[in-house]
Amino acid sequence: MASHYVVRTVHRAAAEVIEALRQAGVATVHEAAGRVGLLGPDVRARQAGAAIGGSAITVSCHPGDNLMIHAAVEVCRAGDVLVVATTSPSTDGMFGDLLATSLAARGVLGLVIDAGVRDIATLRGMGFPVWSRAVHAQGTVKASPGSVNVPVVVAGHLVSPGDIVVADDDGVLAIPAATGPAVAAAAAQRLAAETAKREQLAGGTLGVDLYNLRPLLESLGVRYVDQLP
Ligand SMILES: O=C([O-])CC(=O)C(=O)O
Ligand SMILES: [Mg+2]
């Protein structure tokens, strides 16, 4: 029989590093990290305007079975993000407002799930943000073993317990906790550079001039004409 575990100890990143990455946002952190860490676009925000950063508590569930989500709640702490995968593809609604209420009571910031959620109106109303592959009312059972705090693959990306998870309207990103300080420093540099660029673009400077793209366009054979020849 396969081994299943609920691992209690998770090495989390420093709160100030996580907060800096949350404020920078998914797109900036993705760039600052070297274009790594993104989950695929099929796991997407189910509300507008939520932006969270936290430590991953990972869950591996049998499809159509949310037993291990219930088991995971106990090992969550304030500032965590629950990250759920299934061992084969599933869009069943394995998470809803009752589980969200339980997680919120422990200070969990949100859910990232490579499966379905339901009770979405209530989830939005209570302000518990979710990023999911589907919204589907399909009910699930509590019958099969799985694991908590083992590495899982979510929307094509490997997420390990304690990874820094940043999620907003652009999607979800997870990077190893140890890389957090360096990525936060690179993100701060990027944000400063973008502030300067934003001012120039607002003043009417064109991107082709700001980024010196005219020589590139010419070298690529792009010709400016008044009418098609
Ligand atoms: O109970 C379930 O199976 C999932 C759900 O709808 C909830 O958490 O509210
Ligand atoms: Mg429900």
PDB file of C-alpha atoms and ligand atoms in Angstrom:
ATOM      1  CA  MET A   1       0.000   0.000   0.000  1.00  0.00           C
ATOM      2  CA  ALA A   2       1.267   3.445  -0.899  1.00  0.00           C
ATOM      3  CA  SER A   3       2.487   5.698   1.907  1.00  0.00           C
ATOM      4  CA  HIS A   4       0.426   8.721   2.852  1.00  0.00           C
ATOM      5  CA  TYR A   5       1.570  11.438   5.218  1.00  0.00           C
ATOM      6  CA  VAL A   6       0.419  14.561   6.980  1.00  0.00           C
ATOM      7  CA  VAL A   7       3.675  16.464   7.517  1.00  0.00           C
ATOM      8  CA  ARG A   8       3.451  18.983  10.349  1.00  0.00           C
ATOM      9  CA  THR A   9       6.711  20.920   9.971  1.00  0.00           C
ATOM     10  CA  VAL A  10       6.962  23.521   7.199  1.00  0.00           C
ATOM     11  CA  HIS A  11       9.844  25.970   6.677  1.00  0.00           C
ATOM     12  CA  ARG A  12       8.201  29.294   5.906  1.00  0.00           C
ATOM     13  CA  ALA A  13       9.754  32.458   4.462  1.00  0.00           C
ATOM     14  CA  ALA A  14       9.987  35.680   6.493  1.00  0.00           C
ATOM     15  CA  ALA A  15       6.726  37.634   6.603  1.00  0.00           C
ATOM     16  CA  GLU A  16       8.317  40.859   5.296  1.00  0.00           C
ATOM     17  CA  VAL A  17       9.729  39.080   2.238  1.00  0.00           C
ATOM     18  CA  ILE A  18       6.338  37.539   1.472  1.00  0.00           C
ATOM     19  CA  GLU A  19       4.631  40.921   1.883  1.00  0.00           C
ATOM     20  CA  ALA A  20       7.104  42.622  -0.468  1.00  0.00           C
ATOM     21  CA  LEU A  21       6.396  39.980  -3.132  1.00  0.00           C
ATOM     22  CA  ARG A  22       2.629  40.270  -2.618  1.00  0.00           C
ATOM     23  CA  GLN A  23       2.811  44.018  -3.147  1.00  0.00           C
ATOM     24  CA  ALA A  24       4.983  43.619  -6.254  1.00  0.00           C
ATOM     25  CA  GLY A  25       2.353  41.298  -7.752  1.00  0.00           C
ATOM     26  CA  VAL A  26       2.463  38.114  -9.808  1.00  0.00           C
ATOM     27  CA  ALA A  27       3.661  39.615 -13.112  1.00  0.00           C
ATOM     28  CA  THR A  28       6.544  41.571 -11.554  1.00  0.00           C
ATOM     29  CA  VAL A  29       7.643  38.688  -9.325  1.00  0.00           C
ATOM     30  CA  HIS A  30       7.543  36.314 -12.289  1.00  0.00           C
ATOM     31  CA  GLU A  31       9.852  38.635 -14.242  1.00  0.00           C
ATOM     32  CA  ALA A  32      12.091  39.347 -11.244  1.00  0.00           C
ATOM     33  CA  ALA A  33      12.495  35.634 -10.575  1.00  0.00           C
ATOM     34  CA  GLY A  34      13.706  35.053 -14.141  1.00  0.00           C
ATOM     35  CA  ARG A  35      10.344  34.093 -15.643  1.00  0.00           C
ATOM     36  CA  VAL A  36       9.904  31.067 -13.440  1.00  0.00           C
ATOM     37  CA  GLY A  37       7.327  30.024 -10.891  1.00  0.00           C
ATOM     38  CA  LEU A  38       4.079  30.612 -12.762  1.00  0.00           C
ATOM     39  CA  LEU A  39       1.239  28.134 -12.587  1.00  0.00           C
ATOM     40  CA  GLY A  40      -0.574  27.528 -15.867  1.00  0.00           C
ATOM     41  CA  PRO A  41      -3.415  29.876 -16.844  1.00  0.00           C
ATOM     42  CA  ASP A  42      -6.170  27.296 -16.307  1.00  0.00           C
ATOM     43  CA  VAL A  43      -6.003  27.867 -12.557  1.00  0.00           C
ATOM     44  CA  ARG A  44      -7.352  31.394 -12.356  1.00  0.00           C
ATOM     45  CA  ALA A  45      -8.856  33.971 -10.028  1.00  0.00           C
ATOM     46  CA  ARG A  46     -12.550  33.475  -9.208  1.00  0.00           C
ATOM     47  CA  GLN A  47     -12.964  37.028  -7.853  1.00  0.00           C
ATOM     48  CA  ALA A  48     -11.672  40.444  -8.832  1.00  0.00           C
ATOM     49  CA  GLY A  49      -9.109  42.442  -6.895  1.00  0.00           C
ATOM     50  CA  ALA A  50      -7.782  39.905  -4.401  1.00  0.00           C
ATOM     51  CA  ALA A  51      -3.992  39.886  -3.986  1.00  0.00           C
ATOM     52  CA  ILE A  52      -2.459  37.508  -1.472  1.00  0.00           C
ATOM     53  CA  GLY A  53       1.004  36.319  -0.504  1.00  0.00           C
ATOM     54  CA  GLY A  54       1.624  33.434   1.855  1.00  0.00           C
ATOM     55  CA  SER A  55       3.319  30.127   2.568  1.00  0.00           C
ATOM     56  CA  ALA A  56       2.140  27.010   0.749  1.00  0.00           C
ATOM     57  CA  ILE A  57       0.486  24.222   2.662  1.00  0.00           C
ATOM     58  CA  THR A  58       0.192  21.531  -0.014  1.00  0.00           C
ATOM     59  CA  VAL A  59      -2.457  18.830  -0.312  1.00  0.00           C
ATOM     60  CA  SER A  60      -2.541  15.791  -2.593  1.00  0.00           C
ATOM     61  CA  CYS A  61      -6.091  14.459  -2.943  1.00  0.00           C
ATOM     62  CA  HIS A  62      -7.715  11.580  -4.745  1.00  0.00           C
ATOM     63  CA  PRO A  63      -9.955  13.079  -7.465  1.00  0.00           C
ATOM     64  CA  GLY A  64     -13.527  13.582  -6.275  1.00  0.00           C
ATOM     65  CA  ASP A  65     -12.467  13.308  -2.638  1.00  0.00           C
ATOM     66  CA  ASN A  66     -11.786  16.163  -0.218  1.00  0.00           C
ATOM     67  CA  LEU A  67     -10.809  14.103   2.834  1.00  0.00           C
ATOM     68  CA  MET A  68      -7.236  15.396   2.788  1.00  0.00           C
ATOM     69  CA  ILE A  69      -8.344  19.030   2.622  1.00  0.00           C
ATOM     70  CA  HIS A  70     -10.079  18.450   5.957  1.00  0.00           C
ATOM     71  CA  ALA A  71      -6.900  16.813   7.296  1.00  0.00           C
ATOM     72  CA  ALA A  72      -4.810  19.783   6.101  1.00  0.00           C
ATOM     73  CA  VAL A  73      -6.742  22.466   7.991  1.00  0.00           C
ATOM     74  CA  GLU A  74      -5.145  21.497  11.286  1.00  0.00           C
ATOM     75  CA  VAL A  75      -1.569  22.078  10.074  1.00  0.00           C
ATOM     76  CA  CYS A  76      -2.342  25.522   8.640  1.00  0.00           C
ATOM     77  CA  ARG A  77      -1.284  28.729  10.374  1.00  0.00           C
ATOM     78  CA  ALA A  78      -2.121  32.374   9.912  1.00  0.00           C
ATOM     79  CA  GLY A  79      -0.511  33.605   6.704  1.00  0.00           C
ATOM     80  CA  ASP A  80      -0.656  30.271   4.878  1.00  0.00           C
ATOM     81  CA  VAL A  81      -2.201  29.548   1.475  1.00  0.00           C
ATOM     82  CA  LEU A  82      -3.723  26.117   0.858  1.00  0.00           C
ATOM     83  CA  VAL A  83      -2.504  24.582  -2.424  1.00  0.00           C
ATOM     84  CA  VAL A  84      -4.483  21.527  -3.549  1.00  0.00           C
ATOM     85  CA  ALA A  85      -3.735  19.034  -6.319  1.00  0.00           C
ATOM     86  CA  THR A  86      -5.531  15.844  -7.346  1.00  0.00           C
ATOM     87  CA  THR A  87      -3.714  12.689  -8.408  1.00  0.00           C
ATOM     88  CA  SER A  88      -5.561  12.651 -11.739  1.00  0.00           C
ATOM     89  CA  PRO A  89      -7.437  15.447 -13.517  1.00  0.00           C
ATOM     90  CA  SER A  90     -10.679  16.560 -11.859  1.00  0.00           C
ATOM     91  CA  THR A  91     -12.991  19.564 -11.949  1.00  0.00           C
ATOM     92  CA  ASP A  92     -15.250  18.393  -9.104  1.00  0.00           C
ATOM     93  CA  GLY A  93     -16.340  21.044  -6.620  1.00  0.00           C
ATOM     94  CA  MET A  94     -14.279  19.741  -3.735  1.00  0.00           C
ATOM     95  CA  PHE A  95     -14.100  23.064  -1.843  1.00  0.00           C
ATOM     96  CA  GLY A  96     -16.800  25.497  -0.746  1.00  0.00           C
ATOM     97  CA  ASP A  97     -17.767  27.990   1.908  1.00  0.00           C
ATOM     98  CA  LEU A  98     -17.714  25.518   4.798  1.00  0.00           C
ATOM     99  CA  LEU A  99     -14.089  24.584   4.226  1.00  0.00           C
ATOM    100  CA  ALA A 100     -13.308  28.261   3.614  1.00  0.00           C
ATOM    101  CA  THR A 101     -14.884  29.150   6.975  1.00  0.00           C
ATOM    102  CA  SER A 102     -12.697  26.561   8.667  1.00  0.00           C
ATOM    103  CA  LEU A 103      -9.534  27.843   6.951  1.00  0.00           C
ATOM    104  CA  ALA A 104     -10.393  31.486   7.606  1.00  0.00           C
ATOM    105  CA  ALA A 105     -10.753  30.659  11.308  1.00  0.00           C
ATOM    106  CA  ARG A 106      -7.071  29.636  11.256  1.00  0.00           C
ATOM    107  CA  GLY A 107      -5.973  32.765   9.407  1.00  0.00           C
ATOM    108  CA  VAL A 108      -5.436  31.058   6.024  1.00  0.00           C
ATOM    109  CA  LEU A 109      -5.368  33.700   3.298  1.00  0.00           C
ATOM    110  CA  GLY A 110      -6.827  31.794   0.356  1.00  0.00           C
ATOM    111  CA  LEU A 111      -6.964  28.647  -1.769  1.00  0.00           C
ATOM    112  CA  VAL A 112      -5.192  27.573  -4.948  1.00  0.00           C
ATOM    113  CA  ILE A 113      -6.714  24.376  -6.338  1.00  0.00           C
ATOM    114  CA  ASP A 114      -6.137  22.358  -9.504  1.00  0.00           C
ATOM    115  CA  ALA A 115      -9.796  21.217  -9.431  1.00  0.00           C
ATOM    116  CA  GLY A 116     -13.213  22.794  -8.856  1.00  0.00           C
ATOM    117  CA  VAL A 117     -14.757  24.986  -6.194  1.00  0.00           C
ATOM    118  CA  ARG A 118     -18.424  25.648  -5.405  1.00  0.00           C
ATOM    119  CA  ASP A 119     -20.478  28.069  -3.274  1.00  0.00           C
ATOM    120  CA  ILE A 120     -18.633  30.729  -5.256  1.00  0.00           C
ATOM    121  CA  ALA A 121     -21.097  33.533  -4.456  1.00  0.00           C
ATOM    122  CA  THR A 122     -20.708  32.870  -0.732  1.00  0.00           C
ATOM    123  CA  LEU A 123     -16.922  32.633  -1.072  1.00  0.00           C
ATOM    124  CA  ARG A 124     -16.904  36.026  -2.795  1.00  0.00           C
ATOM    125  CA  GLY A 125     -19.259  37.473  -0.198  1.00  0.00           C
ATOM    126  CA  MET A 126     -17.120  36.296   2.708  1.00  0.00           C
ATOM    127  CA  GLY A 127     -13.956  37.603   1.049  1.00  0.00           C
ATOM    128  CA  PHE A 128     -12.140  34.261   0.914  1.00  0.00           C
ATOM    129  CA  PRO A 129     -10.207  34.336  -2.373  1.00  0.00           C
ATOM    130  CA  VAL A 130      -9.822  31.230  -4.534  1.00  0.00           C
ATOM    131  CA  TRP A 131      -7.876  30.409  -7.683  1.00  0.00           C
ATOM    132  CA  SER A 132      -9.235  27.254  -9.333  1.00  0.00           C
ATOM    133  CA  ARG A 133      -9.431  25.262 -12.553  1.00  0.00           C
ATOM    134  CA  ALA A 134     -13.246  25.186 -12.450  1.00  0.00           C
ATOM    135  CA  VAL A 135     -16.372  26.296 -10.705  1.00  0.00           C
ATOM    136  CA  HIS A 136     -18.622  23.251 -10.466  1.00  0.00           C
ATOM    137  CA  ALA A 137     -21.282  22.184  -7.978  1.00  0.00           C
ATOM    138  CA  GLN A 138     -20.338  18.509  -8.327  1.00  0.00           C
ATOM    139  CA  GLY A 139     -20.092  17.053  -4.833  1.00  0.00           C
ATOM    140  CA  THR A 140     -17.217  14.936  -3.552  1.00  0.00           C
ATOM    141  CA  VAL A 141     -16.713  12.213  -0.941  1.00  0.00           C
ATOM    142  CA  LYS A 142     -14.413  11.714   2.025  1.00  0.00           C
ATOM    143  CA  ALA A 143     -13.045   8.239   1.478  1.00  0.00           C
ATOM    144  CA  SER A 144      -9.520   8.074   0.059  1.00  0.00           C
ATOM    145  CA  PRO A 145      -6.109   8.670   1.590  1.00  0.00           C
ATOM    146  CA  GLY A 146      -3.693  11.294   0.307  1.00  0.00           C
ATOM    147  CA  SER A 147      -0.980  13.518   1.739  1.00  0.00           C
ATOM    148  CA  VAL A 148      -0.456  16.944   3.261  1.00  0.00           C
ATOM    149  CA  ASN A 149       2.810  18.882   2.831  1.00  0.00           C
ATOM    150  CA  VAL A 150       4.427  16.817   0.118  1.00  0.00           C
ATOM    151  CA  PRO A 151       5.476  18.299  -3.260  1.00  0.00           C
ATOM    152  CA  VAL A 152       2.515  18.550  -5.648  1.00  0.00           C
ATOM    153  CA  VAL A 153       2.060  19.593  -9.283  1.00  0.00           C
ATOM    154  CA  VAL A 154      -0.548  22.326  -9.734  1.00  0.00           C
ATOM    155  CA  ALA A 155      -1.403  23.535 -13.251  1.00  0.00           C
ATOM    156  CA  GLY A 156       1.890  22.122 -14.504  1.00  0.00           C
ATOM    157  CA  HIS A 157       4.077  23.665 -11.795  1.00  0.00           C
ATOM    158  CA  LEU A 158       5.779  21.851  -8.930  1.00  0.00           C
ATOM    159  CA  VAL A 159       4.839  23.425  -5.584  1.00  0.00           C
ATOM    160  CA  SER A 160       6.612  22.400  -2.386  1.00  0.00           C
ATOM    161  CA  PRO A 161       5.408  23.003   1.167  1.00  0.00           C
ATOM    162  CA  GLY A 162       6.625  26.392   2.403  1.00  0.00           C
ATOM    163  CA  ASP A 163       6.993  27.857  -1.087  1.00  0.00           C
ATOM    164  CA  ILE A 164       6.075  31.531  -1.303  1.00  0.00           C
ATOM    165  CA  VAL A 165       2.736  31.753  -3.110  1.00  0.00           C
ATOM    166  CA  VAL A 166       1.671  35.035  -4.695  1.00  0.00           C
ATOM    167  CA  ALA A 167      -1.777  35.166  -6.293  1.00  0.00           C
ATOM    168  CA  ASP A 168      -3.713  38.041  -7.825  1.00  0.00           C
ATOM    169  CA  ASP A 169      -5.883  38.838 -10.839  1.00  0.00           C
ATOM    170  CA  ASP A 170      -3.008  37.850 -13.170  1.00  0.00           C
ATOM    171  CA  GLY A 171      -2.700  34.298 -11.848  1.00  0.00           C
ATOM    172  CA  VAL A 172      -0.631  32.352  -9.346  1.00  0.00           C
ATOM    173  CA  LEU A 173       3.092  32.023  -8.760  1.00  0.00           C
ATOM    174  CA  ALA A 174       5.065  29.829  -6.357  1.00  0.00           C
ATOM    175  CA  ILE A 175       8.809  30.121  -5.686  1.00  0.00           C
ATOM    176  CA  PRO A 176      11.057  28.398  -3.140  1.00  0.00           C
ATOM    177  CA  ALA A 177      11.172  30.251   0.188  1.00  0.00           C
ATOM    178  CA  ALA A 178      14.979  30.446   0.039  1.00  0.00           C
ATOM    179  CA  THR A 179      14.880  32.499  -3.183  1.00  0.00           C
ATOM    180  CA  GLY A 180      12.461  35.048  -1.680  1.00  0.00           C
ATOM    181  CA  PRO A 181      14.921  37.760  -0.503  1.00  0.00           C
ATOM    182  CA  ALA A 182      16.833  37.878  -3.825  1.00  0.00           C
ATOM    183  CA  VAL A 183      13.618  37.917  -5.854  1.00  0.00           C
ATOM    184  CA  ALA A 184      12.158  40.656  -3.625  1.00  0.00           C
ATOM    185  CA  ALA A 185      15.274  42.796  -4.215  1.00  0.00           C
ATOM    186  CA  ALA A 186      15.047  42.261  -7.990  1.00  0.00           C
ATOM    187  CA  ALA A 187      11.315  43.050  -7.897  1.00  0.00           C
ATOM    188  CA  ALA A 188      11.977  46.341  -6.071  1.00  0.00           C
ATOM    189  CA  GLN A 189      14.502  47.347  -8.774  1.00  0.00           C
ATOM    190  CA  ARG A 190      12.025  46.439 -11.470  1.00  0.00           C
ATOM    191  CA  LEU A 191       9.227  48.441  -9.852  1.00  0.00           C
ATOM    192  CA  ALA A 192      11.496  51.514  -9.624  1.00  0.00           C
ATOM    193  CA  ALA A 193      12.444  51.186 -13.318  1.00  0.00           C
ATOM    194  CA  GLU A 194       8.782  50.799 -14.260  1.00  0.00           C
ATOM    195  CA  THR A 195       7.879  53.978 -12.353  1.00  0.00           C
ATOM    196  CA  ALA A 196      10.341  55.932 -14.492  1.00  0.00           C
ATOM    197  CA  LYS A 197       9.054  54.303 -17.699  1.00  0.00           C
ATOM    198  CA  ARG A 198       5.440  54.971 -16.757  1.00  0.00           C
ATOM    199  CA  GLU A 199       6.198  58.687 -16.357  1.00  0.00           C
ATOM    200  CA  GLN A 200       7.846  58.844 -19.777  1.00  0.00           C
ATOM    201  CA  LEU A 201       5.041  56.921 -21.492  1.00  0.00           C
ATOM    202  CA  ALA A 202       2.417  59.131 -19.819  1.00  0.00           C
ATOM    203  CA  GLY A 203       4.343  62.140 -21.184  1.00  0.00           C
ATOM    204  CA  GLY A 204       3.935  60.787 -24.729  1.00  0.00           C
ATOM    205  CA  THR A 205       7.348  59.173 -25.266  1.00  0.00           C
ATOM    206  CA  LEU A 206       6.872  56.209 -27.600  1.00  0.00           C
ATOM    207  CA  GLY A 207       7.946  52.696 -26.666  1.00  0.00           C
ATOM    208  CA  VAL A 208       9.877  52.439 -29.939  1.00  0.00           C
ATOM    209  CA  ASP A 209      12.035  55.357 -28.745  1.00  0.00           C
ATOM    210  CA  LEU A 210      12.120  54.544 -25.041  1.00  0.00           C
ATOM    211  CA  TYR A 211      13.356  51.025 -25.784  1.00  0.00           C
ATOM    212  CA  ASN A 212      15.387  52.072 -28.873  1.00  0.00           C
ATOM    213  CA  LEU A 213      13.378  49.717 -31.109  1.00  0.00           C
ATOM    214  CA  ARG A 214      13.714  51.630 -34.395  1.00  0.00           C
ATOM    215  CA  PRO A 215      17.099  50.059 -35.326  1.00  0.00           C
ATOM    216  CA  LEU A 216      15.700  46.644 -34.450  1.00  0.00           C
ATOM    217  CA  LEU A 217      12.596  47.140 -36.622  1.00  0.00           C
ATOM    218  CA  GLU A 218      14.846  48.235 -39.482  1.00  0.00           C
ATOM    219  CA  SER A 219      17.207  45.286 -39.065  1.00  0.00           C
ATOM    220  CA  LEU A 220      14.183  42.966 -39.122  1.00  0.00           C
ATOM    221  CA  GLY A 221      13.121  44.406 -42.471  1.00  0.00           C
ATOM    222  CA  VAL A 222      10.031  46.246 -41.229  1.00  0.00           C
ATOM    223  CA  ARG A 223       9.414  49.164 -43.609  1.00  0.00           C
ATOM    224  CA  TYR A 224       7.350  52.299 -42.952  1.00  0.00           C
ATOM    225  CA  VAL A 225       5.271  53.279 -46.052  1.00  0.00           C
ATOM    226  CA  ASP A 226       2.327  55.649 -46.517  1.00  0.00           C
ATOM    227  CA  GLN A 227       0.369  53.068 -48.524  1.00  0.00           C
ATOM    228  CA  LEU A 228       0.736  49.360 -49.222  1.00  0.00           C
ATOM    229  CA  PRO A 229       2.983  49.017 -52.304  1.00  0.00           C
TER     230      PRO A 229
HETATM  231  O1  LIG B   1     -18.514  20.259   1.811  1.00  0.00           O
HETATM  232  C1  LIG B   1     -17.925  20.032   0.761  1.00  0.00           C
HETATM  233  O2  LIG B   1     -17.747  18.924   0.277  1.00  0.00           O
HETATM  234  C2  LIG B   1     -17.425  21.203  -0.040  1.00  0.00           C
HETATM  235  C3  LIG B   1     -18.307  22.341   0.205  1.00  0.00           C
HETATM  236  O3  LIG B   1     -19.314  22.537  -0.459  1.00  0.00           O
HETATM  237  C4  LIG B   1     -17.994  23.258   1.318  1.00  0.00           C
HETATM  238  O4  LIG B   1     -16.881  23.212   1.858  1.00  0.00           O
HETATM  239  O5  LIG B   1     -18.855  24.080   1.649  1.00  0.00           O
HETATM  240 MG    MG B   2     -20.756  23.837   0.477  1.00  0.00          MG
END
